[in-house]
PDB file of C-alpha atoms and ligand atoms in Angstrom:
ATOM      1  CA  MET A 109     119.150 106.600  74.342  1.00 49.00           C
ATOM      2  CA  ALA A 110     122.653 107.526  75.566  1.00 46.00           C
ATOM      3  CA  PRO A 111     125.270 105.207  74.049  1.00 47.00           C
ATOM      4  CA  PHE A 112     126.319 102.350  76.337  1.00 48.00           C
ATOM      5  CA  ARG A 113     130.039 101.940  76.876  1.00 48.00           C
ATOM      6  CA  PRO A 114     131.105  98.516  78.178  1.00 43.00           C
ATOM      7  CA  GLY A 115     133.308  98.914  81.250  1.00 41.00           C
ATOM      8  CA  SER A 116     131.903 102.323  82.203  1.00 43.00           C
ATOM      9  CA  ALA A 117     131.942 102.891  85.956  1.00 41.00           C
ATOM     10  CA  SER A 118     128.190 103.463  86.335  1.00 54.00           C
ATOM     11  CA  SER A 119     126.366 100.787  88.293  1.00 83.00           C
ATOM     12  CA  SER A 120     122.882 101.968  87.360  1.00 95.00           C
ATOM     13  CA  PRO A 121     121.273  99.193  85.371  1.00 98.00           C
ATOM     14  CA  LEU A 122     121.218  99.268  81.605  1.00 98.00           C
ATOM     15  CA  LEU A 123     118.453  96.657  81.678  1.00 98.00           C
ATOM     16  CA  GLU A 124     115.593  96.135  84.116  1.00 98.00           C
ATOM     17  CA  ILE A 125     113.287  93.135  83.904  1.00 98.00           C
ATOM     18  CA  VAL A 126     109.822  93.091  85.458  1.00 99.00           C
ATOM     19  CA  VAL A 127     108.497  89.741  86.705  1.00 98.00           C
ATOM     20  CA  PRO A 128     104.789  89.665  87.645  1.00 98.00           C
ATOM     21  CA  ALA A 129     104.124  87.054  90.300  1.00 98.00           C
ATOM     22  CA  TYR A 130     100.932  85.877  91.946  1.00 97.00           C
ATOM     23  CA  ASN A 131     100.933  82.856  94.237  1.00 97.00           C
ATOM     24  CA  GLU A 132     104.168  81.690  92.678  1.00 97.00           C
ATOM     25  CA  GLU A 133     105.756  80.060  95.741  1.00 97.00           C
ATOM     26  CA  ARG A 134     106.427  76.895  93.748  1.00 95.00           C
ATOM     27  CA  ARG A 135     108.070  78.563  90.749  1.00 95.00           C
ATOM     28  CA  ILE A 136     109.517  81.942  91.764  1.00 97.00           C
ATOM     29  CA  SER A 137     112.656  80.707  93.535  1.00 97.00           C
ATOM     30  CA  GLU A 138     113.979  78.726  90.606  1.00 97.00           C
ATOM     31  CA  GLY A 139     112.741  81.331  88.140  1.00 97.00           C
ATOM     32  CA  LEU A 140     114.666  84.156  89.818  1.00 98.00           C
ATOM     33  CA  LEU A 141     117.733  81.959  90.244  1.00 97.00           C
ATOM     34  CA  ARG A 142     117.798  81.274  86.501  1.00 97.00           C
ATOM     35  CA  LEU A 143     117.062  84.871  85.545  1.00 98.00           C
ATOM     36  CA  CYS A 144     119.714  86.332  87.876  1.00 98.00           C
ATOM     37  CA  ALA A 145     122.301  83.783  86.721  1.00 97.00           C
ATOM     38  CA  LYS A 146     121.617  84.777  83.131  1.00 98.00           C
ATOM     39  CA  LEU A 147     121.783  88.518  83.863  1.00 98.00           C
ATOM     40  CA  ALA A 148     124.924  88.188  86.023  1.00 98.00           C
ATOM     41  CA  GLY A 149     126.704  86.734  83.002  1.00 97.00           C
ATOM     42  CA  MET A 150     125.863  89.696  80.783  1.00 97.00           C
ATOM     43  CA  PRO A 151     128.454  92.453  80.297  1.00 96.00           C
ATOM     44  CA  PHE A 152     126.406  95.289  81.821  1.00 97.00           C
ATOM     45  CA  PRO A 153     124.517  96.003  85.063  1.00 98.00           C
ATOM     46  CA  SER A 154     120.923  94.891  85.285  1.00 98.00           C
ATOM     47  CA  ALA A 155     118.154  94.555  87.877  1.00 98.00           C
ATOM     48  CA  VAL A 156     114.930  92.646  88.425  1.00 98.00           C
ATOM     49  CA  VAL A 157     111.614  94.047  89.708  1.00 98.00           C
ATOM     50  CA  VAL A 158     109.169  91.428  91.010  1.00 98.00           C
ATOM     51  CA  VAL A 159     105.581  92.667  91.247  1.00 98.00           C
ATOM     52  CA  ASP A 160     103.292  90.753  93.573  1.00 98.00           C
ATOM     53  CA  ASN A 161      99.515  91.209  93.979  1.00 95.00           C
ATOM     54  CA  ASN A 162      99.224  90.439  97.679  1.00 94.00           C
ATOM     55  CA  SER A 163      99.762  86.741  97.046  1.00 98.00           C
ATOM     56  CA  THR A 164      98.144  84.534  99.645  1.00 97.00           C
ATOM     57  CA  ASP A 165     101.089  82.132  99.652  1.00 98.00           C
ATOM     58  CA  ALA A 166     104.778  82.663 100.477  1.00 98.00           C
ATOM     59  CA  THR A 167     105.713  84.402  97.201  1.00 98.00           C
ATOM     60  CA  ALA A 168     106.621  87.732  98.836  1.00 98.00           C
ATOM     61  CA  GLU A 169     108.585  86.121 101.700  1.00 98.00           C
ATOM     62  CA  ILE A 170     110.554  83.983  99.246  1.00 98.00           C
ATOM     63  CA  VAL A 171     111.530  87.044  97.199  1.00 98.00           C
ATOM     64  CA  ARG A 172     112.407  89.084 100.316  1.00 97.00           C
ATOM     65  CA  ALA A 173     114.476  86.258 101.784  1.00 97.00           C
ATOM     66  CA  ARG A 174     116.713  85.880  98.728  1.00 95.00           C
ATOM     67  CA  PRO A 175     120.368  86.339  99.579  1.00 92.00           C
ATOM     68  CA  PRO A 176     121.911  89.487  98.043  1.00 90.00           C
ATOM     69  CA  SER A 177     123.132  88.841  94.527  1.00 89.00           C
ATOM     70  CA  VAL A 178     125.104  90.640  91.833  1.00 94.00           C
ATOM     71  CA  VAL A 179     121.785  91.359  90.177  1.00 97.00           C
ATOM     72  CA  PRO A 180     119.517  93.271  92.592  1.00 97.00           C
ATOM     73  CA  VAL A 181     115.978  91.957  92.935  1.00 98.00           C
ATOM     74  CA  THR A 182     113.350  94.283  94.393  1.00 98.00           C
ATOM     75  CA  LEU A 183     109.799  93.444  95.390  1.00 98.00           C
ATOM     76  CA  THR A 184     106.882  95.777  94.701  1.00 98.00           C
ATOM     77  CA  GLN A 185     103.245  95.276  95.674  1.00 98.00           C
ATOM     78  CA  CYS A 186     100.456  96.136  93.260  1.00 98.00           C
ATOM     79  CA  GLN A 187      97.065  96.729  94.867  1.00 97.00           C
ATOM     80  CA  VAL A 188      95.088  96.357  91.628  1.00 97.00           C
ATOM     81  CA  PRO A 189      94.642  92.644  90.838  1.00 96.00           C
ATOM     82  CA  GLY A 190      95.784  91.183  87.516  1.00 96.00           C
ATOM     83  CA  LYS A 191      98.907  90.511  85.483  1.00 97.00           C
ATOM     84  CA  GLY A 192      98.408  93.669  83.396  1.00 98.00           C
ATOM     85  CA  ALA A 193      98.128  95.905  86.438  1.00 98.00           C
ATOM     86  CA  ALA A 194     101.209  94.257  87.955  1.00 98.00           C
ATOM     87  CA  VAL A 195     103.358  94.621  84.834  1.00 98.00           C
ATOM     88  CA  ARG A 196     102.261  98.261  84.489  1.00 98.00           C
ATOM     89  CA  THR A 197     103.282  98.957  88.102  1.00 98.00           C
ATOM     90  CA  GLY A 198     106.633  97.300  87.490  1.00 98.00           C
ATOM     91  CA  LEU A 199     107.291  99.144  84.231  1.00 98.00           C
ATOM     92  CA  LEU A 200     106.572 102.472  85.933  1.00 98.00           C
ATOM     93  CA  ARG A 201     109.112 101.590  88.662  1.00 98.00           C
ATOM     94  CA  THR A 202     111.922 101.163  86.143  1.00 98.00           C
ATOM     95  CA  ARG A 203     114.495 103.780  85.223  1.00 98.00           C
ATOM     96  CA  ALA A 204     116.773 101.836  82.874  1.00 98.00           C
ATOM     97  CA  PRO A 205     117.265 102.647  79.188  1.00 98.00           C
ATOM     98  CA  LEU A 206     116.212  99.084  78.326  1.00 98.00           C
ATOM     99  CA  VAL A 207     113.264  97.344  79.965  1.00 98.00           C
ATOM    100  CA  GLY A 208     111.644  93.939  79.582  1.00 98.00           C
ATOM    101  CA  PHE A 209     109.229  91.626  81.281  1.00 98.00           C
ATOM    102  CA  CYS A 210     109.012  87.885  81.596  1.00 98.00           C
ATOM    103  CA  ASP A 211     106.932  85.331  83.476  1.00 97.00           C
ATOM    104  CA  ALA A 212     107.941  83.843  86.821  1.00 97.00           C
ATOM    105  CA  ASP A 213     108.074  80.360  85.295  1.00 96.00           C
ATOM    106  CA  MET A 214     110.762  81.493  82.794  1.00 97.00           C
ATOM    107  CA  ALA A 215     108.972  79.485  80.123  1.00 96.00           C
ATOM    108  CA  THR A 216     110.926  81.346  77.434  1.00 98.00           C
ATOM    109  CA  ASP A 217     114.576  80.315  77.120  1.00 98.00           C
ATOM    110  CA  LEU A 218     116.548  83.117  78.754  1.00 98.00           C
ATOM    111  CA  ASP A 219     119.285  83.109  76.111  1.00 98.00           C
ATOM    112  CA  THR A 220     116.738  84.995  74.000  1.00 98.00           C
ATOM    113  CA  ILE A 221     117.544  88.018  76.210  1.00 98.00           C
ATOM    114  CA  ASP A 222     120.850  88.297  74.280  1.00 98.00           C
ATOM    115  CA  VAL A 223     118.936  88.640  71.020  1.00 98.00           C
ATOM    116  CA  ALA A 224     116.409  91.099  72.465  1.00 98.00           C
ATOM    117  CA  VAL A 225     119.061  93.350  74.023  1.00 98.00           C
ATOM    118  CA  GLY A 226     121.193  93.174  70.871  1.00 98.00           C
ATOM    119  CA  LEU A 227     118.255  94.374  68.782  1.00 98.00           C
ATOM    120  CA  LEU A 228     117.409  97.185  71.216  1.00 98.00           C
ATOM    121  CA  LEU A 229     121.024  98.352  71.222  1.00 98.00           C
ATOM    122  CA  CYS A 230     120.849  98.405  67.415  1.00 98.00           C
ATOM    123  CA  GLY A 231     117.874 100.783  67.578  1.00 98.00           C
ATOM    124  CA  GLU A 232     114.786  98.548  67.700  1.00 98.00           C
ATOM    125  CA  ARG A 233     112.243  99.890  70.208  1.00 98.00           C
ATOM    126  CA  VAL A 234     109.934  96.928  70.787  1.00 98.00           C
ATOM    127  CA  VAL A 235     111.035  93.292  70.675  1.00 98.00           C
ATOM    128  CA  VAL A 236     108.298  90.694  71.007  1.00 98.00           C
ATOM    129  CA  GLY A 237     108.996  87.046  71.796  1.00 98.00           C
ATOM    130  CA  SER A 238     106.729  85.034  69.517  1.00 97.00           C
ATOM    131  CA  ARG A 239     105.821  81.372  69.723  1.00 95.00           C
ATOM    132  CA  ALA A 240     104.275  81.717  66.261  1.00 94.00           C
ATOM    133  CA  HIS A 241     107.575  82.689  64.612  1.00 97.00           C
ATOM    134  CA  PRO A 242     108.576  80.056  62.029  1.00 97.00           C
ATOM    135  CA  PHE A 243     111.946  79.552  63.796  1.00 98.00           C
ATOM    136  CA  SER A 244     110.489  79.183  67.289  1.00 97.00           C
ATOM    137  CA  GLU A 245     110.702  75.888  69.149  1.00 97.00           C
ATOM    138  CA  VAL A 246     107.573  75.389  71.208  1.00 95.00           C
ATOM    139  CA  ASP A 247     106.921  72.551  73.599  1.00 92.00           C
ATOM    140  CA  ASN A 248     103.242  73.078  74.190  1.00 82.00           C
ATOM    141  CA  ARG A 249     101.235  70.897  76.517  1.00 77.00           C
ATOM    142  CA  HIS A 250      98.124  73.046  76.614  1.00 78.00           C
ATOM    143  CA  SER A 251      94.724  71.376  76.503  1.00 81.00           C
ATOM    144  CA  ARG A 252      92.772  71.305  73.193  1.00 83.00           C
ATOM    145  CA  VAL A 253      90.293  73.762  74.692  1.00 84.00           C
ATOM    146  CA  ARG A 254      93.058  76.241  75.534  1.00 84.00           C
ATOM    147  CA  GLU A 255      94.601  75.792  72.072  1.00 86.00           C
ATOM    148  CA  LEU A 256      91.286  76.502  70.381  1.00 88.00           C
ATOM    149  CA  GLY A 257      90.708  79.549  72.575  1.00 88.00           C
ATOM    150  CA  ALA A 258      94.233  80.785  71.812  1.00 89.00           C
ATOM    151  CA  ALA A 259      93.607  80.501  68.062  1.00 91.00           C
ATOM    152  CA  VAL A 260      90.407  82.556  68.351  1.00 92.00           C
ATOM    153  CA  PHE A 261      92.204  85.085  70.555  1.00 94.00           C
ATOM    154  CA  ARG A 262      95.075  85.451  68.060  1.00 94.00           C
ATOM    155  CA  ARG A 263      92.621  86.209  65.237  1.00 94.00           C
ATOM    156  CA  LEU A 264      90.858  88.871  67.291  1.00 95.00           C
ATOM    157  CA  ALA A 265      94.120  90.358  68.612  1.00 97.00           C
ATOM    158  CA  ARG A 266      95.394  90.684  65.048  1.00 96.00           C
ATOM    159  CA  VAL A 267      92.563  93.143  64.342  1.00 96.00           C
ATOM    160  CA  ILE A 268      93.945  95.406  67.083  1.00 97.00           C
ATOM    161  CA  VAL A 269      97.655  94.738  66.555  1.00 97.00           C
ATOM    162  CA  PRO A 270      98.140  93.843  62.893  1.00 95.00           C
ATOM    163  CA  GLY A 271     101.452  92.213  62.071  1.00 93.00           C
ATOM    164  CA  VAL A 272     102.007  90.511  65.426  1.00 97.00           C
ATOM    165  CA  SER A 273     101.233  86.811  65.346  1.00 96.00           C
ATOM    166  CA  ASP A 274     101.647  86.095  69.083  1.00 96.00           C
ATOM    167  CA  THR A 275     100.785  88.949  71.434  1.00 97.00           C
ATOM    168  CA  GLN A 276     100.658  86.769  74.556  1.00 95.00           C
ATOM    169  CA  CYS A 277     104.133  85.312  75.008  1.00 97.00           C
ATOM    170  CA  GLY A 278     105.370  86.636  78.364  1.00 97.00           C
ATOM    171  CA  PHE A 279     108.669  87.852  76.971  1.00 98.00           C
ATOM    172  CA  LYS A 280     108.883  91.407  75.641  1.00 98.00           C
ATOM    173  CA  PHE A 281     111.635  94.021  75.635  1.00 99.00           C
ATOM    174  CA  PHE A 282     111.460  97.747  75.011  1.00 99.00           C
ATOM    175  CA  ASP A 283     113.148 101.043  74.783  1.00 98.00           C
ATOM    176  CA  GLY A 284     112.735 102.194  78.401  1.00 98.00           C
ATOM    177  CA  PRO A 285     111.394 105.748  77.865  1.00 98.00           C
ATOM    178  CA  LEU A 286     108.892 104.486  75.267  1.00 98.00           C
ATOM    179  CA  VAL A 287     107.460 101.716  77.433  1.00 98.00           C
ATOM    180  CA  ARG A 288     107.253 103.956  80.514  1.00 98.00           C
ATOM    181  CA  GLU A 289     105.328 106.559  78.513  1.00 98.00           C
ATOM    182  CA  VAL A 290     102.987 103.879  77.161  1.00 98.00           C
ATOM    183  CA  ALA A 291     102.564 102.203  80.566  1.00 98.00           C
ATOM    184  CA  THR A 292     101.306 105.463  82.068  1.00 98.00           C
ATOM    185  CA  GLY A 293      98.137 105.238  79.949  1.00 97.00           C
ATOM    186  CA  LEU A 294      97.571 101.455  80.118  1.00 98.00           C
ATOM    187  CA  ARG A 295      94.117 100.516  81.366  1.00 96.00           C
ATOM    188  CA  THR A 296      93.891  96.746  80.908  1.00 97.00           C
ATOM    189  CA  PRO A 297      94.386  94.982  84.260  1.00 96.00           C
ATOM    190  CA  GLY A 298      94.237  91.360  83.134  1.00 95.00           C
ATOM    191  CA  PHE A 299      96.009  88.920  80.836  1.00 93.00           C
ATOM    192  CA  THR A 300      95.086  90.912  77.684  1.00 96.00           C
ATOM    193  CA  PHE A 301      97.234  93.928  78.618  1.00 98.00           C
ATOM    194  CA  ASP A 302      99.918  92.886  76.089  1.00 98.00           C
ATOM    195  CA  VAL A 303      97.517  93.709  73.259  1.00 98.00           C
ATOM    196  CA  GLU A 304      96.941  97.248  74.551  1.00 98.00           C
ATOM    197  CA  LEU A 305     100.634  97.724  75.286  1.00 98.00           C
ATOM    198  CA  LEU A 306     101.694  96.687  71.776  1.00 98.00           C
ATOM    199  CA  ALA A 307      98.906  98.674  70.110  1.00 98.00           C
ATOM    200  CA  ARG A 308      99.929 101.806  72.011  1.00 98.00           C
ATOM    201  CA  CYS A 309     103.594 101.303  71.080  1.00 98.00           C
ATOM    202  CA  ALA A 310     102.539 100.956  67.422  1.00 97.00           C
ATOM    203  CA  GLU A 311     100.466 104.149  67.764  1.00 96.00           C
ATOM    204  CA  ARG A 312     103.758 105.883  68.545  1.00 97.00           C
ATOM    205  CA  ASP A 313     105.206 104.568  65.289  1.00 97.00           C
ATOM    206  CA  ALA A 314     107.347 101.910  66.962  1.00 98.00           C
ATOM    207  CA  VAL A 315     108.014  98.854  64.811  1.00 98.00           C
ATOM    208  CA  LEU A 316     106.987  95.697  66.687  1.00 98.00           C
ATOM    209  CA  ARG A 317     109.812  93.274  65.996  1.00 98.00           C
ATOM    210  CA  GLU A 318     108.836  89.629  66.562  1.00 98.00           C
ATOM    211  CA  ILE A 319     111.645  87.226  67.360  1.00 98.00           C
ATOM    212  CA  PRO A 320     111.724  83.441  67.657  1.00 98.00           C
ATOM    213  CA  VAL A 321     111.797  81.863  71.101  1.00 98.00           C
ATOM    214  CA  ARG A 322     112.405  78.479  72.646  1.00 97.00           C
ATOM    215  CA  TRP A 323     109.356  78.114  74.833  1.00 96.00           C
ATOM    216  CA  ARG A 324     108.394  75.313  77.162  1.00 95.00           C
ATOM    217  CA  ASP A 325     104.976  75.037  78.725  1.00 89.00           C
ATOM    218  CA  MET A 326     105.593  74.989  82.474  1.00 87.00           C
ATOM    219  CA  PRO A 327     103.264  73.275  84.936  1.00 84.00           C
ATOM    220  CA  GLY A 328     101.421  75.535  87.386  1.00 80.00           C
ATOM    221  CA  SER A 329      99.853  78.057  84.993  1.00 81.00           C
ATOM    222  CA  ARG A 330      97.580  80.645  86.632  1.00 77.00           C
ATOM    223  CA  PHE A 331      95.506  80.854  83.441  1.00 80.00           C
ATOM    224  CA  SER A 332      92.286  78.863  83.340  1.00 81.00           C
ATOM    225  CA  PRO A 333      90.278  78.874  80.076  1.00 80.00           C
ATOM    226  CA  ALA A 334      87.061  78.298  82.054  1.00 82.00           C
ATOM    227  CA  ARG A 335      87.658  81.149  84.499  1.00 86.00           C
ATOM    228  CA  HIS A 336      89.442  83.690  82.308  1.00 85.00           C
ATOM    229  CA  SER A 337      88.028  83.376  78.752  1.00 87.00           C
ATOM    230  CA  ALA A 338      84.980  85.635  79.194  1.00 90.00           C
ATOM    231  CA  GLY A 339      87.058  88.317  80.936  1.00 91.00           C
ATOM    232  CA  ILE A 340      89.659  88.176  78.191  1.00 93.00           C
ATOM    233  CA  LEU A 341      87.095  88.678  75.433  1.00 93.00           C
ATOM    234  CA  LEU A 342      85.624  91.569  77.375  1.00 95.00           C
ATOM    235  CA  GLU A 343      89.079  93.129  77.799  1.00 95.00           C
ATOM    236  CA  LEU A 344      89.803  92.731  74.071  1.00 96.00           C
ATOM    237  CA  GLY A 345      86.506  94.450  73.241  1.00 96.00           C
ATOM    238  CA  ARG A 346      87.281  97.297  75.648  1.00 97.00           C
ATOM    239  CA  ILE A 347      90.753  97.805  74.165  1.00 98.00           C
ATOM    240  CA  TRP A 348      89.353  97.872  70.619  1.00 97.00           C
ATOM    241  CA  LEU A 349      86.659 100.386  71.583  1.00 97.00           C
ATOM    242  CA  ALA A 350      89.036 102.633  73.537  1.00 96.00           C
ATOM    243  CA  LEU A 351      91.618 102.754  70.748  1.00 96.00           C
ATOM    244  CA  ARG A 352      88.939 103.412  68.114  1.00 95.00           C
ATOM    245  CA  HIS A 353      87.397 106.151  70.219  1.00 95.00           C
ATOM    246  CA  GLU A 354      90.795 107.800  70.777  1.00 93.00           C
ATOM    247  CA  ALA A 355      91.698 107.583  67.073  1.00 92.00           C
ATOM    248  CA  ARG A 356      88.393 109.217  66.107  1.00 93.00           C
ATOM    249  CA  ALA A 357      88.785 111.947  68.704  1.00 92.00           C
ATOM    250  CA  ALA A 358      92.313 112.662  67.453  1.00 89.00           C
ATOM    251  CA  ALA A 359      91.112 112.867  63.841  1.00 88.00           C
ATOM    252  CA  ARG A 360      88.249 115.288  64.670  1.00 83.00           C
ATOM    253  CA  PRO A 361      89.151 118.902  63.848  1.00 75.00           C
ATOM    254  CA  LEU A 362      89.381 121.153  66.916  1.00 67.00           C
ATOM    255  CA  ARG A 363      86.192 123.174  67.207  1.00 64.00           C
ATOM    256  CA  GLU A 364      86.652 126.871  67.734  1.00 64.00           C
ATOM    257  CA  HIS A 365      85.984 127.930  71.307  1.00 62.00           C
ATOM    258  CA  PRO A 366      82.761 129.991  71.411  1.00 62.00           C
ATOM    259  CA  LEU A 367      84.512 132.721  73.411  1.00 67.00           C
ATOM    260  CA  ASP A 368      87.407 133.097  70.949  1.00 62.00           C
ATOM    261  CA  PRO A 369      87.071 136.210  68.777  1.00 60.00           C
ATOM    262  CA  VAL A 370      86.312 135.344  65.142  1.00 57.00           C
ATOM    263  CA  GLY A 371      89.502 134.946  63.119  1.00 54.00           C
ATOM    264  CA  SER A 372      91.799 134.686  66.173  1.00 48.00           C
ATOM    265  CA  PRO A 373      94.635 132.157  65.707  1.00 48.00           C
TER     266      PRO A 373
HETATM  267  N1  GDP B  28     101.292  90.054  89.994  1.00 52.06           N
HETATM  268  C1  GDP B  28     100.494  89.237  89.296  1.00 52.06           C
HETATM  269  N2  GDP B  28     101.027  88.345  88.461  1.00 52.06           N
HETATM  270  C2  GDP B  28     100.206  87.527  87.797  1.00 52.06           C
HETATM  271  C3  GDP B  28      98.796  87.566  87.935  1.00 52.06           C
HETATM  272  N3  GDP B  28      98.265  86.615  87.125  1.00 52.06           N
HETATM  273  C4  GDP B  28      99.314  86.008  86.506  1.00 52.06           C
HETATM  274  N4  GDP B  28     100.474  86.554  86.919  1.00 52.06           N
HETATM  275  C5  GDP B  28     101.834  86.203  86.515  1.00 52.06           C
HETATM  276  O1  GDP B  28     101.885  86.209  85.108  1.00 52.06           O
HETATM  277  C6  GDP B  28     102.825  85.243  84.673  1.00 52.06           C
HETATM  278  C7  GDP B  28     102.204  84.319  83.647  1.00 52.06           C
HETATM  279  O2  GDP B  28     101.298  83.496  84.298  1.00 52.06           O
HETATM  280  P1  GDP B  28     101.162  81.962  83.993  1.00 52.06           P
HETATM  281  O3  GDP B  28     100.302  81.398  85.062  1.00 52.06           O
HETATM  282  O4  GDP B  28     102.501  81.319  83.787  1.00 52.06           O
HETATM  283  O5  GDP B  28     100.324  82.003  82.671  1.00 52.06           O
HETATM  284  P2  GDP B  28     100.552  81.269  81.285  1.00 52.06           P
HETATM  285  O6  GDP B  28     102.018  81.138  81.063  1.00 52.06           O
HETATM  286  O7  GDP B  28      99.884  82.211  80.314  1.00 52.06           O
HETATM  287  O8  GDP B  28      99.858  79.984  81.429  1.00 52.06           O
HETATM  288  C8  GDP B  28     103.331  84.537  85.929  1.00 52.06           C
HETATM  289  O9  GDP B  28     104.534  85.124  86.304  1.00 52.06           O
HETATM  290  C9  GDP B  28     102.221  84.814  86.927  1.00 52.06           C
HETATM  291  O10 GDP B  28     102.628  84.778  88.269  1.00 52.06           O
HETATM  292  C10 GDP B  28      98.245  88.523  88.842  1.00 52.06           C
HETATM  293  O11 GDP B  28      97.051  88.633  89.033  1.00 52.06           O
HETATM  294  N5  GDP B  28      99.142  89.333  89.490  1.00 52.06           N
HETATM  295 MG1   MG B  29     103.438  80.297  82.151  1.00 52.06          MG
END
């Protein structure tokens, strides 16, 4: 990454943040207000990319109708349903050297962006907000059923991404070129995409650096244990199989082509 010089004339963003949003008319306005206020106070240019999935409510109109601000907010539509597909679309739209994503409800305290950007500028490539970090402060009002499901999910996810104790916090920051390269090959459309994203970053020898967050459960979650649990388990299984298949294929020695002359290099 080219070194960043504070005060340099360039207005191209150093940091771009992707916000997936589906039927978020109740939360997106305040969420973007808080995010833009935070970014406007940082000593470098930044931008926000909201990715909608053809919401059936006023989400898109609310984003389009925002008055111009110091921090530009653009709206992109993703035709493939799901948070994973939306985040992938957003990541591929970015150009900045540093890239992150966070949820429309801004459940993670935005001051954590300072920590994430600081670490990236010091050379970290993947910074993962983690509610399981011993120094995190988590105000969790999830139901017992969701808590139990989350515990099972964490155990299974750890098989695919060892060393990360919370893959699902919607607050992750990356070296831009790395995450764009990884996003190109992402296949998981739903909520489990974080697991594939982190596993593919780790495949490229990136250290996954978990940081503590202050996280507050916000009302209006789109996640329903009853509706989404089976799909999530299926997605986890698919990710595990795909990664295992790819690792085996990569380890297999290249067979000589039958038309190559014997002994040719
Ligand atoms: N574009 C898009 N965003 C989604 C979709 N599903 C969830 N999201 C977004 O993903 C983020 C996290 O969702 P949320 O309902 O807060 O889930 P929770 O925090 O895990 O309970 C929010 O910004 C949602 O709008 C989807 O299908 N498409
Ligand atoms: Mg949420």
